[in-house]
Amino acid sequence: MIDAFMQSPAFAMACQQYDRVADFLNLPQGERARTKVPRRAFIVTIPTRMDDGHTEMFTGYRVQHHLSVGPTKGGLRYHPEVTLGEVAALAMWMSWKCSLCGLPYGGAKGGVTCDPRQMSSGELERMTRRYTQEMIPFIGPHIDVMAPDLGTNEQVMAWMMDTYSMHVGNPVPQIVTGKPVALGGSAGRREATGRGVAYLVNRTLENLKMPSEGSRIVVQGFGNVGSVAAQQLHRFGAKVVAVSDYTGGFYNPQGLDVNALIDYAATHKHFGELKGVGDRITNEQLLELECDVLIPAALERQITEKNIRKLKCRVLAEAANGPTTYEADEILRQNPAIFLIPDILCNAGGVIVSYFEWVQDLQSFFWTEAEVNDKLYRQLETALHQVLQFSKKHNLYMRDAALALGISKIAHAKQLRGLFP
Ligand code: NAD
């Protein structure tokens, strides 16, 4: 199985991160493979009737990384470049993130290799329902719980919840999180990842004694995570000077009207035709802009050996999963001018509120958005505090500190359970 994963640069990168931290933690060699390598991986073909009548065969994946402390948990991604190895890497990062934040989950991730932007709503619905049907033997509210990720949203979760519920014969809202509130979703889940990013950025600016008001923010990716992070920071008085989507971005040193961009993106789907809001720039140029906070919120492996030395930010807030390659990270860790909020901490708000949603569904007892946000901030504050303390105590780079906390708790849980049989 590992050979199939290894073809993905993202998986190799997750393994390199793990190995470095396992050395620091001095984990026994015999235990390492057990805590590193994903436990289960499923590949399915998804025959889908397209609008023109032909049947398209999509490939779908689900990887469940570790099963030691609770069900597995993780998003479902629709993107043309999804591979088994990428999904495995994302599942590993989910494990370490859940563990860092004290959530009773192992990590998982799913994906379908498709281009959702080229598909009609009907095609997406049929593909989603068939993927869910193929996954039924391997998922369940106490086995594996999915959520939205790149290219998926509340509507996709609603179709999944309906498909699973029709199979069981009664409504099972707790089979997915990130679904609409009308179906048992949690208040504040849709905004949770971006809200968490904005909270951690503000706390970091405070720690660095930099004012958040007027700070210059650059955001790559203007989907769920990027747009909400930009909106929250704009609300707190920051100046969002550049944003982008897959078609490229805009730069305006006076600050962009984030709410108008959100309205535009909701109706036009992308920025391709938009004019008059600032200078048109490429995604590569955006990453190199002078700013206080750079927030990559799109795909992994955007910050590489080629552009890392050209970054001109004070804070790098990794809202996306794995946006910085291992090679770029080797250079970043030597550069004290850039403070890193590592991905498994930075974007943890999403899974934290997914956990709240799951708990609310299991109890059929729902919280207000104010309660959700309050609990979210408390949990993020604890995680941030732990990472900062650990980093200070051991003189460790922020990424290593976050990973060490996450990985050590999993290793400890596995050790306590022992090896069956
Ligand atoms: P999304 O599909 O809502 O938005 C993705 C955005 O990135 C879109 O604006 C898209 O146009 C843009 N994009 C795609 N390819 C790009 C490219 N090559 N260059 C620049 N922009 C590009 O996805 P999302 O849910 O906002 O997820 C974004 C990232 O955050 C992903 O890495 C995801 O794994 C991570 N994440 C998401 C959640 C969540 O709750 N949705 C939670 C944790 C982490």
Tab-separated table of C-alpha atoms in Angstrom, residues 134-377:
chain	number	residue	atom	x	y	z
A	134	GLU	CA	-19.751	2.684	-2.366
A	135	MET	CA	-18.436	3.882	1.015
A	136	ILE	CA	-21.330	2.586	3.131
A	137	PRO	CA	-19.496	-0.552	4.352
A	138	PHE	CA	-16.618	1.592	5.620
A	139	ILE	CA	-18.296	4.651	7.200
A	140	GLY	CA	-20.669	5.319	10.097
A	141	PRO	CA	-21.198	7.846	12.907
A	142	HIS	CA	-18.850	5.779	15.115
A	143	ILE	CA	-16.592	4.543	12.302
A	144	ASP	CA	-15.745	7.389	9.931
A	145	VAL	CA	-17.400	10.805	9.577
A	146	MET	CA	-16.909	13.003	6.480
A	147	ALA	CA	-16.990	16.796	6.069
A	148	PRO	CA	-16.487	19.373	3.287
A	149	ASP	CA	-13.065	20.223	1.872
A	150	LEU	CA	-11.776	21.710	-1.367
A	151	GLY	CA	-14.486	21.528	-4.041
A	152	THR	CA	-17.250	20.252	-1.730
A	153	ASN	CA	-19.753	22.146	0.400
A	154	GLU	CA	-22.895	21.951	2.554
A	155	GLN	CA	-25.003	20.715	-0.374
A	156	VAL	CA	-22.626	17.786	-1.015
A	157	MET	CA	-22.857	16.891	2.693
A	158	ALA	CA	-26.686	17.051	2.494
A	159	TRP	CA	-26.675	14.526	-0.399
A	160	MET	CA	-24.334	12.243	1.549
A	161	MET	CA	-26.480	12.443	4.665
A	162	ASP	CA	-29.610	11.667	2.615
A	163	THR	CA	-28.003	8.700	0.816
A	164	TYR	CA	-26.756	7.151	4.064
A	165	SER	CA	-30.074	7.811	5.845
A	166	MET	CA	-32.082	6.206	3.008
A	167	HIS	CA	-29.851	3.131	3.320
A	168	VAL	CA	-30.325	2.875	7.100
A	169	GLY	CA	-34.021	3.746	6.997
A	170	ASN	CA	-34.004	6.710	9.366
A	171	PRO	CA	-32.303	10.136	9.471
A	172	VAL	CA	-28.658	9.898	10.522
A	173	PRO	CA	-27.399	13.509	10.610
A	174	GLN	CA	-24.246	12.509	12.528
A	175	ILE	CA	-22.872	10.639	9.487
A	176	VAL	CA	-21.383	13.902	8.138
A	177	THR	CA	-20.508	17.328	9.492
A	178	GLY	CA	-20.549	20.649	7.659
A	179	LYS	CA	-24.122	20.008	6.487
A	180	PRO	CA	-26.848	22.686	6.373
A	181	VAL	CA	-28.216	23.799	9.755
A	182	ALA	CA	-31.695	22.735	8.599
A	183	LEU	CA	-30.445	19.102	8.517
A	184	GLY	CA	-28.696	19.085	11.897
A	185	GLY	CA	-25.652	21.131	10.945
A	186	SER	CA	-24.038	23.305	13.572
A	187	ALA	CA	-24.429	27.040	13.731
A	188	GLY	CA	-21.057	28.526	12.799
A	189	ARG	CA	-19.594	25.419	11.095
A	190	ARG	CA	-19.430	26.940	7.617
A	191	GLU	CA	-17.427	29.897	8.923
A	192	ALA	CA	-15.418	27.949	11.526
A	193	THR	CA	-12.184	27.303	9.607
A	194	GLY	CA	-11.796	30.884	8.361
A	195	ARG	CA	-12.921	32.279	11.709
A	196	GLY	CA	-10.279	30.158	13.456
A	197	VAL	CA	-7.600	31.359	11.027
A	198	ALA	CA	-8.541	34.994	11.735
A	199	TYR	CA	-8.528	34.382	15.498
A	200	LEU	CA	-5.048	32.837	15.427
A	201	VAL	CA	-3.720	35.582	13.142
A	202	ASN	CA	-4.985	38.257	15.546
A	203	ARG	CA	-3.531	36.460	18.581
A	204	THR	CA	-0.195	36.096	16.785
A	205	LEU	CA	-0.080	39.777	15.812
A	206	GLU	CA	-0.816	40.590	19.455
A	207	ASN	CA	2.060	38.341	20.599
A	208	LEU	CA	4.380	39.977	18.075
A	209	LYS	CA	3.198	43.393	19.315
A	210	MET	CA	1.912	44.313	15.862
A	211	PRO	CA	-1.438	46.123	15.576
A	212	SER	CA	-4.092	44.086	13.774
A	213	GLU	CA	-5.858	47.283	12.749
A	214	GLY	CA	-4.440	48.382	9.415
A	215	SER	CA	-2.273	45.259	9.037
A	216	ARG	CA	-1.868	44.213	5.414
A	217	ILE	CA	-3.331	40.802	4.603
A	218	VAL	CA	-2.820	38.716	1.449
A	219	VAL	CA	-5.018	35.671	0.844
A	220	GLN	CA	-4.486	32.960	-1.783
A	221	GLY	CA	-7.744	31.094	-2.479
A	222	PHE	CA	-11.111	32.745	-1.959
A	223	GLY	CA	-13.326	29.740	-1.225
A	224	ASN	CA	-14.885	28.842	2.093
A	225	VAL	CA	-11.724	29.215	4.167
A	226	GLY	CA	-9.989	32.123	2.418
A	227	SER	CA	-13.075	34.320	2.011
A	228	VAL	CA	-14.214	33.927	5.636
A	229	ALA	CA	-10.696	34.527	6.989
A	230	ALA	CA	-10.452	37.678	4.830
A	231	GLN	CA	-13.918	38.845	5.901
A	232	GLN	CA	-13.204	38.347	9.615
A	233	LEU	CA	-9.856	40.144	9.463
A	234	HIS	CA	-11.424	42.984	7.436
A	235	ARG	CA	-14.098	43.261	10.144
A	236	PHE	CA	-11.375	43.619	12.801
A	237	GLY	CA	-9.890	46.549	10.851
A	238	ALA	CA	-7.156	44.811	8.850
A	239	LYS	CA	-6.558	45.819	5.239
A	240	VAL	CA	-6.966	42.922	2.828
A	241	VAL	CA	-4.687	44.082	0.014
A	242	ALA	CA	-4.773	41.022	-2.252
A	243	VAL	CA	-6.896	37.936	-2.853
A	244	SER	CA	-6.982	35.300	-5.583
A	245	ASP	CA	-8.766	32.243	-6.857
A	246	TYR	CA	-7.691	29.653	-9.447
A	247	THR	CA	-7.937	32.283	-12.223
A	248	GLY	CA	-5.484	34.666	-10.498
A	249	GLY	CA	-5.926	37.616	-8.170
A	250	PHE	CA	-6.121	41.336	-7.452
A	251	TYR	CA	-3.828	43.689	-5.593
A	252	ASN	CA	-4.934	47.034	-4.185
A	253	PRO	CA	-2.614	48.643	-1.612
A	254	GLN	CA	-5.558	50.753	-0.342
A	255	GLY	CA	-7.425	47.569	0.625
A	256	LEU	CA	-10.089	45.575	-1.219
A	257	ASP	CA	-13.822	45.599	-0.492
A	258	VAL	CA	-13.969	42.026	0.831
A	259	ASN	CA	-17.752	41.874	1.214
A	260	ALA	CA	-18.272	43.008	-2.387
A	261	LEU	CA	-15.807	40.309	-3.545
A	262	ILE	CA	-17.702	37.664	-1.555
A	263	ASP	CA	-20.968	38.744	-3.225
A	264	TYR	CA	-19.267	38.664	-6.618
A	265	ALA	CA	-17.751	35.200	-6.052
A	266	ALA	CA	-21.140	33.831	-4.950
A	267	THR	CA	-22.805	34.772	-8.229
A	268	HIS	CA	-19.929	34.504	-10.725
A	269	LYS	CA	-18.089	31.464	-9.296
A	270	HIS	CA	-14.640	32.916	-10.180
A	271	PHE	CA	-12.768	36.216	-10.611
A	272	GLY	CA	-11.923	35.584	-14.288
A	273	GLU	CA	-14.101	38.403	-15.690
A	274	LEU	CA	-13.920	40.850	-12.759
A	275	LYS	CA	-12.452	44.298	-13.500
A	276	GLY	CA	-11.758	47.561	-11.696
A	277	VAL	CA	-10.997	46.391	-8.151
A	278	GLY	CA	-7.189	46.499	-8.342
A	279	ASP	CA	-4.187	45.362	-10.357
A	280	ARG	CA	-4.591	41.908	-11.875
A	281	ILE	CA	-1.823	39.601	-10.583
A	282	THR	CA	-0.951	35.934	-10.893
A	283	ASN	CA	-0.992	33.535	-7.946
A	284	GLU	CA	2.817	33.473	-8.057
A	285	GLN	CA	3.007	37.284	-7.808
A	286	LEU	CA	0.476	37.288	-4.971
A	287	LEU	CA	2.648	35.067	-2.786
A	288	GLU	CA	5.569	37.472	-3.163
A	289	LEU	CA	3.700	40.665	-2.172
A	290	GLU	CA	4.923	42.745	0.735
A	291	CYS	CA	2.445	42.283	3.588
A	292	ASP	CA	2.093	41.612	7.311
A	293	VAL	CA	0.190	38.342	6.967
A	294	LEU	CA	0.209	35.895	4.081
A	295	ILE	CA	-2.605	33.320	4.150
A	296	PRO	CA	-2.346	30.480	1.625
A	297	ALA	CA	-5.900	29.054	1.598
A	298	ALA	CA	-6.017	26.991	-1.592
A	299	LEU	CA	-3.965	23.914	-2.456
A	300	GLU	CA	-0.971	22.184	-0.915
A	301	ARG	CA	2.626	22.753	-2.095
A	302	GLN	CA	2.257	26.388	-3.189
A	303	ILE	CA	5.299	27.688	-1.275
A	304	THR	CA	8.359	25.970	-2.667
A	305	GLU	CA	12.156	26.237	-2.755
A	306	LYS	CA	11.690	28.554	-5.741
A	307	ASN	CA	9.579	31.231	-4.050
A	308	ILE	CA	10.221	30.833	-0.306
A	309	ARG	CA	13.084	33.359	-0.322
A	310	LYS	CA	10.832	35.881	-2.082
A	311	LEU	CA	8.166	35.911	0.632
A	312	LYS	CA	7.838	39.354	2.238
A	313	CYS	CA	5.400	38.667	5.063
A	314	ARG	CA	5.899	38.801	8.839
A	315	VAL	CA	3.372	36.031	9.563
A	316	LEU	CA	2.672	32.986	7.394
A	317	ALA	CA	-0.724	31.584	8.389
A	318	GLU	CA	-1.203	28.201	6.718
A	319	ALA	CA	-4.968	27.985	6.236
A	320	ALA	CA	-4.587	25.332	3.509
A	321	ASN	CA	-3.309	21.880	4.346
A	322	GLY	CA	0.353	21.386	3.437
A	323	PRO	CA	0.874	24.655	1.499
A	324	THR	CA	4.647	24.683	2.181
A	325	THR	CA	6.865	21.958	0.713
A	326	TYR	CA	9.373	20.160	2.927
A	327	GLU	CA	12.266	21.765	1.014
A	328	ALA	CA	10.792	25.269	1.451
A	329	ASP	CA	10.175	24.503	5.104
A	330	GLU	CA	13.886	23.729	5.580
A	331	ILE	CA	14.608	27.311	4.491
A	332	LEU	CA	11.688	28.856	6.390
A	333	ARG	CA	12.757	27.327	9.694
A	334	GLN	CA	16.075	29.223	9.430
A	335	ASN	CA	14.317	32.551	8.900
A	336	PRO	CA	13.247	34.239	12.149
A	337	ALA	CA	11.787	37.171	10.174
A	338	ILE	CA	8.730	35.035	9.319
A	339	PHE	CA	6.552	33.643	12.111
A	340	LEU	CA	4.726	30.467	11.110
A	341	ILE	CA	1.253	29.398	12.215
A	342	PRO	CA	1.452	25.781	10.992
A	343	ASP	CA	-1.462	24.229	9.105
A	344	ILE	CA	-2.472	21.643	11.716
A	345	LEU	CA	-3.034	24.509	14.159
A	346	CYS	CA	-4.041	27.297	11.771
A	347	ASN	CA	-6.988	25.558	10.086
A	348	ALA	CA	-8.086	23.448	13.078
A	349	GLY	CA	-11.209	25.581	13.631
A	350	GLY	CA	-13.029	23.524	10.997
A	351	VAL	CA	-12.586	20.145	12.623
A	352	ILE	CA	-13.150	21.585	16.094
A	353	VAL	CA	-16.612	22.818	15.106
A	354	SER	CA	-17.186	19.594	13.144
A	355	TYR	CA	-16.606	17.810	16.443
A	356	PHE	CA	-19.149	20.149	18.090
A	357	GLU	CA	-21.604	19.354	15.293
A	358	TRP	CA	-21.152	15.597	15.773
A	359	VAL	CA	-21.650	15.932	19.539
A	360	GLN	CA	-24.801	18.046	19.037
A	361	ASP	CA	-26.202	15.517	16.531
A	362	LEU	CA	-25.496	12.554	18.831
A	363	GLN	CA	-27.335	14.319	21.661
A	364	SER	CA	-30.018	15.990	19.478
A	365	PHE	CA	-29.311	19.100	21.523
A	366	PHE	CA	-28.210	22.201	19.665
A	367	TRP	CA	-26.137	25.207	20.696
A	368	THR	CA	-26.349	28.847	19.668
A	369	GLU	CA	-23.731	30.324	17.361
A	370	ALA	CA	-22.386	32.381	20.282
A	371	GLU	CA	-21.848	29.184	22.319
A	372	VAL	CA	-20.160	27.485	19.361
A	373	ASN	CA	-17.816	30.425	18.736
A	374	ASP	CA	-16.977	30.777	22.401
A	375	LYS	CA	-16.075	27.079	22.674
A	376	LEU	CA	-14.134	27.287	19.388
A	377	TYR	CA	-11.991	30.189	20.593
